[in-house]
């Protein structure tokens, strides 16, 4: 993450601001799992069933869905929306087979793909999957900032509960 938090406010265009704020939230979410082993990352230490690893898995899944499926219109026949997860929140569920290494790498791959897709389109470009939601690139970037920030807040609480670590 950037050493200078004030740099996020120095954007010169709407696109830079949207992409910069989203990257800032992504980095913050990833920081919450940094230094944890798989067992600790799988723990759900609060009244919620959320774990840090589950949040990373969820963020990666929806990063792919919003940018690759909704925005770019890619057909992923083995995934949503063709296949509905059961239970509905399966993308937040983890077990012994889920690892920090795998899900962090997968999330980073999805982020890179999302950046490439967004960069190839104007902010006003309509998303390809109007059957799912009628929106444009700007909407997706705003939505993903909000969604990632919300889960980053969840992750901050979980991490502090696990070992007292707090984001600065």
mmCIF file with all atom_site columns, C-alpha atoms in Angstrom:
data_model
loop_
_atom_site.group_PDB
_atom_site.id
_atom_site.type_symbol
_atom_site.label_atom_id
_atom_site.label_alt_id
_atom_site.label_comp_id
_atom_site.label_asym_id
_atom_site.label_entity_id
_atom_site.label_seq_id
_atom_site.pdbx_PDB_ins_code
_atom_site.Cartn_x
_atom_site.Cartn_y
_atom_site.Cartn_z
_atom_site.occupancy
_atom_site.B_iso_or_equiv
_atom_site.pdbx_formal_charge
_atom_site.auth_seq_id
_atom_site.auth_comp_id
_atom_site.auth_asym_id
_atom_site.auth_atom_id
_atom_site.pdbx_PDB_model_num
ATOM 1   C CA . UNK A 1 1   ? 0.000   0.000   0.000   1.00 0.00 ? 1   UNK A CA 1
ATOM 2   C CA . UNK A 1 2   ? 1.119   3.517   -0.632  1.00 0.00 ? 2   UNK A CA 1
ATOM 3   C CA . UNK A 1 3   ? 3.160   5.102   2.137   1.00 0.00 ? 3   UNK A CA 1
ATOM 4   C CA . UNK A 1 4   ? 1.461   8.411   1.486   1.00 0.00 ? 4   UNK A CA 1
ATOM 5   C CA . UNK A 1 5   ? -2.264  8.111   2.178   1.00 0.00 ? 5   UNK A CA 1
ATOM 6   C CA . UNK A 1 6   ? -2.766  11.701  1.019   1.00 0.00 ? 6   UNK A CA 1
ATOM 7   C CA . UNK A 1 7   ? -1.679  10.643  -2.475  1.00 0.00 ? 7   UNK A CA 1
ATOM 8   C CA . UNK A 1 8   ? -5.072  9.013   -2.994  1.00 0.00 ? 8   UNK A CA 1
ATOM 9   C CA . UNK A 1 9   ? -6.622  12.466  -3.008  1.00 0.00 ? 9   UNK A CA 1
ATOM 10  C CA . UNK A 1 10  ? -4.294  13.840  -5.700  1.00 0.00 ? 10  UNK A CA 1
ATOM 11  C CA . UNK A 1 11  ? -6.050  12.348  -8.723  1.00 0.00 ? 11  UNK A CA 1
ATOM 12  C CA . UNK A 1 12  ? -6.501  14.540  -11.757 1.00 0.00 ? 12  UNK A CA 1
ATOM 13  C CA . UNK A 1 13  ? -9.390  12.703  -13.402 1.00 0.00 ? 13  UNK A CA 1
ATOM 14  C CA . UNK A 1 14  ? -12.534 10.879  -12.419 1.00 0.00 ? 14  UNK A CA 1
ATOM 15  C CA . UNK A 1 15  ? -11.137 7.621   -13.807 1.00 0.00 ? 15  UNK A CA 1
ATOM 16  C CA . UNK A 1 16  ? -7.911  7.974   -11.796 1.00 0.00 ? 16  UNK A CA 1
ATOM 17  C CA . UNK A 1 17  ? -9.946  8.656   -8.662  1.00 0.00 ? 17  UNK A CA 1
ATOM 18  C CA . UNK A 1 18  ? -12.294 5.709   -9.134  1.00 0.00 ? 18  UNK A CA 1
ATOM 19  C CA . UNK A 1 19  ? -9.517  3.277   -9.989  1.00 0.00 ? 19  UNK A CA 1
ATOM 20  C CA . UNK A 1 20  ? -7.248  4.661   -7.261  1.00 0.00 ? 20  UNK A CA 1
ATOM 21  C CA . UNK A 1 21  ? -9.876  4.456   -4.525  1.00 0.00 ? 21  UNK A CA 1
ATOM 22  C CA . UNK A 1 22  ? -10.762 0.911   -5.584  1.00 0.00 ? 22  UNK A CA 1
ATOM 23  C CA . UNK A 1 23  ? -7.111  -0.138  -5.531  1.00 0.00 ? 23  UNK A CA 1
ATOM 24  C CA . UNK A 1 24  ? -6.722  1.459   -2.096  1.00 0.00 ? 24  UNK A CA 1
ATOM 25  C CA . UNK A 1 25  ? -9.639  -0.613  -0.769  1.00 0.00 ? 25  UNK A CA 1
ATOM 26  C CA . UNK A 1 26  ? -8.323  -3.790  -2.404  1.00 0.00 ? 26  UNK A CA 1
ATOM 27  C CA . UNK A 1 27  ? -4.899  -3.262  -0.844  1.00 0.00 ? 27  UNK A CA 1
ATOM 28  C CA . UNK A 1 28  ? -6.454  -2.610  2.561   1.00 0.00 ? 28  UNK A CA 1
ATOM 29  C CA . UNK A 1 29  ? -8.438  -5.841  2.379   1.00 0.00 ? 29  UNK A CA 1
ATOM 30  C CA . UNK A 1 30  ? -5.335  -7.806  1.416   1.00 0.00 ? 30  UNK A CA 1
ATOM 31  C CA . UNK A 1 31  ? -3.382  -6.255  4.305   1.00 0.00 ? 31  UNK A CA 1
ATOM 32  C CA . UNK A 1 32  ? -5.812  -7.748  6.812   1.00 0.00 ? 32  UNK A CA 1
ATOM 33  C CA . UNK A 1 33  ? -4.755  -11.302 5.948   1.00 0.00 ? 33  UNK A CA 1
ATOM 34  C CA . UNK A 1 34  ? -1.037  -10.566 5.669   1.00 0.00 ? 34  UNK A CA 1
ATOM 35  C CA . UNK A 1 35  ? 1.123   -12.681 7.980   1.00 0.00 ? 35  UNK A CA 1
ATOM 36  C CA . UNK A 1 36  ? -1.602  -15.151 8.952   1.00 0.00 ? 36  UNK A CA 1
ATOM 37  C CA . UNK A 1 37  ? -1.347  -18.887 8.459   1.00 0.00 ? 37  UNK A CA 1
ATOM 38  C CA . UNK A 1 38  ? -4.187  -20.850 6.873   1.00 0.00 ? 38  UNK A CA 1
ATOM 39  C CA . UNK A 1 39  ? -5.733  -21.971 10.171  1.00 0.00 ? 39  UNK A CA 1
ATOM 40  C CA . UNK A 1 40  ? -5.906  -18.438 11.582  1.00 0.00 ? 40  UNK A CA 1
ATOM 41  C CA . UNK A 1 41  ? -7.248  -17.032 8.298   1.00 0.00 ? 41  UNK A CA 1
ATOM 42  C CA . UNK A 1 42  ? -10.073 -19.604 8.334   1.00 0.00 ? 42  UNK A CA 1
ATOM 43  C CA . UNK A 1 43  ? -11.213 -18.710 11.874  1.00 0.00 ? 43  UNK A CA 1
ATOM 44  C CA . UNK A 1 44  ? -14.513 -16.899 12.390  1.00 0.00 ? 44  UNK A CA 1
ATOM 45  C CA . UNK A 1 45  ? -13.847 -15.269 15.793  1.00 0.00 ? 45  UNK A CA 1
ATOM 46  C CA . UNK A 1 46  ? -16.953 -13.090 16.030  1.00 0.00 ? 46  UNK A CA 1
ATOM 47  C CA . UNK A 1 47  ? -20.690 -13.767 16.241  1.00 0.00 ? 47  UNK A CA 1
ATOM 48  C CA . UNK A 1 48  ? -20.658 -13.805 12.430  1.00 0.00 ? 48  UNK A CA 1
ATOM 49  C CA . UNK A 1 49  ? -19.536 -16.780 10.368  1.00 0.00 ? 49  UNK A CA 1
ATOM 50  C CA . UNK A 1 50  ? -17.132 -14.525 8.434   1.00 0.00 ? 50  UNK A CA 1
ATOM 51  C CA . UNK A 1 51  ? -13.432 -15.339 8.265   1.00 0.00 ? 51  UNK A CA 1
ATOM 52  C CA . UNK A 1 52  ? -10.634 -13.360 6.675   1.00 0.00 ? 52  UNK A CA 1
ATOM 53  C CA . UNK A 1 53  ? -10.036 -16.090 4.118   1.00 0.00 ? 53  UNK A CA 1
ATOM 54  C CA . UNK A 1 54  ? -13.754 -16.227 3.352   1.00 0.00 ? 54  UNK A CA 1
ATOM 55  C CA . UNK A 1 55  ? -13.782 -12.481 2.740   1.00 0.00 ? 55  UNK A CA 1
ATOM 56  C CA . UNK A 1 56  ? -10.804 -12.717 0.362   1.00 0.00 ? 56  UNK A CA 1
ATOM 57  C CA . UNK A 1 57  ? -12.480 -15.622 -1.460  1.00 0.00 ? 57  UNK A CA 1
ATOM 58  C CA . UNK A 1 58  ? -15.720 -13.611 -1.706  1.00 0.00 ? 58  UNK A CA 1
ATOM 59  C CA . UNK A 1 59  ? -13.911 -10.499 -2.948  1.00 0.00 ? 59  UNK A CA 1
ATOM 60  C CA . UNK A 1 60  ? -12.090 -12.514 -5.616  1.00 0.00 ? 60  UNK A CA 1
ATOM 61  C CA . UNK A 1 61  ? -15.294 -14.213 -6.732  1.00 0.00 ? 61  UNK A CA 1
ATOM 62  C CA . UNK A 1 62  ? -17.231 -10.998 -7.097  1.00 0.00 ? 62  UNK A CA 1
ATOM 63  C CA . UNK A 1 63  ? -14.294 -9.156  -8.647  1.00 0.00 ? 63  UNK A CA 1
ATOM 64  C CA . UNK A 1 64  ? -14.484 -11.774 -11.424 1.00 0.00 ? 64  UNK A CA 1
ATOM 65  C CA . UNK A 1 65  ? -18.268 -11.618 -11.671 1.00 0.00 ? 65  UNK A CA 1
ATOM 66  C CA . UNK A 1 66  ? -18.576 -7.850  -11.864 1.00 0.00 ? 66  UNK A CA 1
ATOM 67  C CA . UNK A 1 67  ? -15.745 -7.184  -14.299 1.00 0.00 ? 67  UNK A CA 1
ATOM 68  C CA . UNK A 1 68  ? -15.516 -10.306 -16.426 1.00 0.00 ? 68  UNK A CA 1
ATOM 69  C CA . UNK A 1 69  ? -19.161 -11.370 -16.527 1.00 0.00 ? 69  UNK A CA 1
ATOM 70  C CA . UNK A 1 70  ? -21.258 -8.231  -16.028 1.00 0.00 ? 70  UNK A CA 1
ATOM 71  C CA . UNK A 1 71  ? -18.928 -5.620  -17.508 1.00 0.00 ? 71  UNK A CA 1
ATOM 72  C CA . UNK A 1 72  ? -17.163 -7.583  -20.262 1.00 0.00 ? 72  UNK A CA 1
ATOM 73  C CA . UNK A 1 73  ? -19.918 -10.118 -20.936 1.00 0.00 ? 73  UNK A CA 1
ATOM 74  C CA . UNK A 1 74  ? -17.712 -13.184 -20.724 1.00 0.00 ? 74  UNK A CA 1
ATOM 75  C CA . UNK A 1 75  ? -19.447 -16.523 -20.657 1.00 0.00 ? 75  UNK A CA 1
ATOM 76  C CA . UNK A 1 76  ? -18.125 -18.635 -17.798 1.00 0.00 ? 76  UNK A CA 1
ATOM 77  C CA . UNK A 1 77  ? -20.389 -21.709 -18.122 1.00 0.00 ? 77  UNK A CA 1
ATOM 78  C CA . UNK A 1 78  ? -18.977 -23.425 -15.032 1.00 0.00 ? 78  UNK A CA 1
ATOM 79  C CA . UNK A 1 79  ? -19.673 -20.357 -12.874 1.00 0.00 ? 79  UNK A CA 1
ATOM 80  C CA . UNK A 1 80  ? -22.316 -17.815 -11.956 1.00 0.00 ? 80  UNK A CA 1
ATOM 81  C CA . UNK A 1 81  ? -24.749 -16.840 -13.398 1.00 0.00 ? 81  UNK A CA 1
ATOM 82  C CA . UNK A 1 82  ? -25.069 -20.131 -15.313 1.00 0.00 ? 82  UNK A CA 1
ATOM 83  C CA . UNK A 1 83  ? -24.460 -22.088 -12.106 1.00 0.00 ? 83  UNK A CA 1
ATOM 84  C CA . UNK A 1 84  ? -26.038 -20.742 -8.930  1.00 0.00 ? 84  UNK A CA 1
ATOM 85  C CA . UNK A 1 85  ? -24.048 -21.487 -5.768  1.00 0.00 ? 85  UNK A CA 1
ATOM 86  C CA . UNK A 1 86  ? -25.726 -23.502 -3.060  1.00 0.00 ? 86  UNK A CA 1
ATOM 87  C CA . UNK A 1 87  ? -25.820 -22.288 -0.403  1.00 0.00 ? 87  UNK A CA 1
ATOM 88  C CA . UNK A 1 88  ? -26.106 -18.733 -1.692  1.00 0.00 ? 88  UNK A CA 1
ATOM 89  C CA . UNK A 1 89  ? -23.100 -17.541 0.358   1.00 0.00 ? 89  UNK A CA 1
ATOM 90  C CA . UNK A 1 90  ? -20.856 -20.473 -0.635  1.00 0.00 ? 90  UNK A CA 1
ATOM 91  C CA . UNK A 1 91  ? -18.253 -17.989 -1.867  1.00 0.00 ? 91  UNK A CA 1
ATOM 92  C CA . UNK A 1 92  ? -17.634 -16.992 1.775   1.00 0.00 ? 92  UNK A CA 1
ATOM 93  C CA . UNK A 1 93  ? -17.347 -20.534 3.084   1.00 0.00 ? 93  UNK A CA 1
ATOM 94  C CA . UNK A 1 94  ? -13.886 -22.027 3.548   1.00 0.00 ? 94  UNK A CA 1
ATOM 95  C CA . UNK A 1 95  ? -12.538 -25.365 4.708   1.00 0.00 ? 95  UNK A CA 1
ATOM 96  C CA . UNK A 1 96  ? -9.161  -27.099 5.178   1.00 0.00 ? 96  UNK A CA 1
ATOM 97  C CA . UNK A 1 97  ? -8.587  -27.111 1.405   1.00 0.00 ? 97  UNK A CA 1
ATOM 98  C CA . UNK A 1 98  ? -8.726  -23.306 1.175   1.00 0.00 ? 98  UNK A CA 1
ATOM 99  C CA . UNK A 1 99  ? -5.365  -21.608 1.636   1.00 0.00 ? 99  UNK A CA 1
ATOM 100 C CA . UNK A 1 100 ? -4.189  -18.046 2.019   1.00 0.00 ? 100 UNK A CA 1
ATOM 101 C CA . UNK A 1 101 ? -1.657  -18.552 -0.760  1.00 0.00 ? 101 UNK A CA 1
ATOM 102 C CA . UNK A 1 102 ? -4.285  -19.765 -3.229  1.00 0.00 ? 102 UNK A CA 1
ATOM 103 C CA . UNK A 1 103 ? -7.000  -17.178 -2.525  1.00 0.00 ? 103 UNK A CA 1
ATOM 104 C CA . UNK A 1 104 ? -4.666  -14.188 -2.280  1.00 0.00 ? 104 UNK A CA 1
ATOM 105 C CA . UNK A 1 105 ? -3.052  -15.152 -5.599  1.00 0.00 ? 105 UNK A CA 1
ATOM 106 C CA . UNK A 1 106 ? -6.453  -15.735 -7.197  1.00 0.00 ? 106 UNK A CA 1
ATOM 107 C CA . UNK A 1 107 ? -7.744  -12.381 -5.919  1.00 0.00 ? 107 UNK A CA 1
ATOM 108 C CA . UNK A 1 108 ? -4.660  -10.610 -7.282  1.00 0.00 ? 108 UNK A CA 1
ATOM 109 C CA . UNK A 1 109 ? -5.174  -12.312 -10.672 1.00 0.00 ? 109 UNK A CA 1
ATOM 110 C CA . UNK A 1 110 ? -8.797  -11.174 -10.744 1.00 0.00 ? 110 UNK A CA 1
ATOM 111 C CA . UNK A 1 111 ? -7.776  -7.625  -9.819  1.00 0.00 ? 111 UNK A CA 1
ATOM 112 C CA . UNK A 1 112 ? -5.288  -7.513  -12.711 1.00 0.00 ? 112 UNK A CA 1
ATOM 113 C CA . UNK A 1 113 ? -7.932  -8.778  -15.130 1.00 0.00 ? 113 UNK A CA 1
ATOM 114 C CA . UNK A 1 114 ? -10.446 -6.264  -13.758 1.00 0.00 ? 114 UNK A CA 1
ATOM 115 C CA . UNK A 1 115 ? -7.985  -3.414  -14.251 1.00 0.00 ? 115 UNK A CA 1
ATOM 116 C CA . UNK A 1 116 ? -7.393  -4.464  -17.862 1.00 0.00 ? 116 UNK A CA 1
ATOM 117 C CA . UNK A 1 117 ? -11.109 -4.692  -18.602 1.00 0.00 ? 117 UNK A CA 1
ATOM 118 C CA . UNK A 1 118 ? -11.900 -1.331  -17.002 1.00 0.00 ? 118 UNK A CA 1
ATOM 119 C CA . UNK A 1 119 ? -8.975  0.349   -18.793 1.00 0.00 ? 119 UNK A CA 1
ATOM 120 C CA . UNK A 1 120 ? -10.298 -0.871  -22.137 1.00 0.00 ? 120 UNK A CA 1
ATOM 121 C CA . UNK A 1 121 ? -13.648 0.858   -21.700 1.00 0.00 ? 121 UNK A CA 1
ATOM 122 C CA . UNK A 1 122 ? -14.937 4.405   -21.231 1.00 0.00 ? 122 UNK A CA 1
ATOM 123 C CA . UNK A 1 123 ? -16.618 5.175   -17.914 1.00 0.00 ? 123 UNK A CA 1
ATOM 124 C CA . UNK A 1 124 ? -19.925 5.683   -19.748 1.00 0.00 ? 124 UNK A CA 1
ATOM 125 C CA . UNK A 1 125 ? -19.667 2.375   -21.628 1.00 0.00 ? 125 UNK A CA 1
ATOM 126 C CA . UNK A 1 126 ? -22.636 0.157   -20.887 1.00 0.00 ? 126 UNK A CA 1
ATOM 127 C CA . UNK A 1 127 ? -21.960 -3.184  -19.275 1.00 0.00 ? 127 UNK A CA 1
ATOM 128 C CA . UNK A 1 128 ? -22.496 -6.174  -21.512 1.00 0.00 ? 128 UNK A CA 1
ATOM 129 C CA . UNK A 1 129 ? -24.864 -8.168  -19.253 1.00 0.00 ? 129 UNK A CA 1
ATOM 130 C CA . UNK A 1 130 ? -27.953 -5.952  -19.230 1.00 0.00 ? 130 UNK A CA 1
ATOM 131 C CA . UNK A 1 131 ? -29.960 -9.074  -18.374 1.00 0.00 ? 131 UNK A CA 1
ATOM 132 C CA . UNK A 1 132 ? -28.278 -9.048  -14.953 1.00 0.00 ? 132 UNK A CA 1
ATOM 133 C CA . UNK A 1 133 ? -28.031 -5.291  -14.340 1.00 0.00 ? 133 UNK A CA 1
ATOM 134 C CA . UNK A 1 134 ? -28.305 -2.306  -16.653 1.00 0.00 ? 134 UNK A CA 1
ATOM 135 C CA . UNK A 1 135 ? -25.327 -0.158  -15.662 1.00 0.00 ? 135 UNK A CA 1
ATOM 136 C CA . UNK A 1 136 ? -22.094 1.306   -16.961 1.00 0.00 ? 136 UNK A CA 1
ATOM 137 C CA . UNK A 1 137 ? -18.398 1.030   -16.110 1.00 0.00 ? 137 UNK A CA 1
ATOM 138 C CA . UNK A 1 138 ? -18.580 4.019   -13.743 1.00 0.00 ? 138 UNK A CA 1
ATOM 139 C CA . UNK A 1 139 ? -21.346 2.278   -11.749 1.00 0.00 ? 139 UNK A CA 1
ATOM 140 C CA . UNK A 1 140 ? -19.289 -0.917  -11.426 1.00 0.00 ? 140 UNK A CA 1
ATOM 141 C CA . UNK A 1 141 ? -16.236 0.991   -10.188 1.00 0.00 ? 141 UNK A CA 1
ATOM 142 C CA . UNK A 1 142 ? -18.335 2.877   -7.617  1.00 0.00 ? 142 UNK A CA 1
ATOM 143 C CA . UNK A 1 143 ? -20.059 -0.322  -6.543  1.00 0.00 ? 143 UNK A CA 1
ATOM 144 C CA . UNK A 1 144 ? -16.786 -2.202  -6.162  1.00 0.00 ? 144 UNK A CA 1
ATOM 145 C CA . UNK A 1 145 ? -15.298 0.611   -4.053  1.00 0.00 ? 145 UNK A CA 1
ATOM 146 C CA . UNK A 1 146 ? -18.312 0.384   -1.737  1.00 0.00 ? 146 UNK A CA 1
ATOM 147 C CA . UNK A 1 147 ? -18.367 -3.423  -1.655  1.00 0.00 ? 147 UNK A CA 1
ATOM 148 C CA . UNK A 1 148 ? -14.624 -3.795  -1.073  1.00 0.00 ? 148 UNK A CA 1
ATOM 149 C CA . UNK A 1 149 ? -14.613 -1.096  1.608   1.00 0.00 ? 149 UNK A CA 1
ATOM 150 C CA . UNK A 1 150 ? -17.508 -2.777  3.434   1.00 0.00 ? 150 UNK A CA 1
ATOM 151 C CA . UNK A 1 151 ? -15.688 -6.096  3.500   1.00 0.00 ? 151 UNK A CA 1
ATOM 152 C CA . UNK A 1 152 ? -12.455 -4.360  4.442   1.00 0.00 ? 152 UNK A CA 1
ATOM 153 C CA . UNK A 1 153 ? -14.249 -3.067  7.544   1.00 0.00 ? 153 UNK A CA 1
ATOM 154 C CA . UNK A 1 154 ? -15.434 -6.570  8.360   1.00 0.00 ? 154 UNK A CA 1
ATOM 155 C CA . UNK A 1 155 ? -11.883 -7.811  7.872   1.00 0.00 ? 155 UNK A CA 1
ATOM 156 C CA . UNK A 1 156 ? -10.443 -5.133  10.169  1.00 0.00 ? 156 UNK A CA 1
ATOM 157 C CA . UNK A 1 157 ? -12.739 -6.271  12.986  1.00 0.00 ? 157 UNK A CA 1
ATOM 158 C CA . UNK A 1 158 ? -11.928 -9.936  12.413  1.00 0.00 ? 158 UNK A CA 1
ATOM 159 C CA . UNK A 1 159 ? -8.172  -9.334  12.326  1.00 0.00 ? 159 UNK A CA 1
ATOM 160 C CA . UNK A 1 160 ? -8.224  -7.238  15.480  1.00 0.00 ? 160 UNK A CA 1
ATOM 161 C CA . UNK A 1 161 ? -10.282 -9.939  17.196  1.00 0.00 ? 161 UNK A CA 1
ATOM 162 C CA . UNK A 1 162 ? -7.834  -12.646 16.095  1.00 0.00 ? 162 UNK A CA 1
ATOM 163 C CA . UNK A 1 163 ? -4.574  -11.086 17.237  1.00 0.00 ? 163 UNK A CA 1
ATOM 164 C CA . UNK A 1 164 ? -5.019  -7.422  18.073  1.00 0.00 ? 164 UNK A CA 1
ATOM 165 C CA . UNK A 1 165 ? -3.565  -6.218  14.760  1.00 0.00 ? 165 UNK A CA 1
ATOM 166 C CA . UNK A 1 166 ? -5.002  -2.876  13.657  1.00 0.00 ? 166 UNK A CA 1
ATOM 167 C CA . UNK A 1 167 ? -4.616  -1.130  10.320  1.00 0.00 ? 167 UNK A CA 1
ATOM 168 C CA . UNK A 1 168 ? -3.016  2.279   10.623  1.00 0.00 ? 168 UNK A CA 1
#
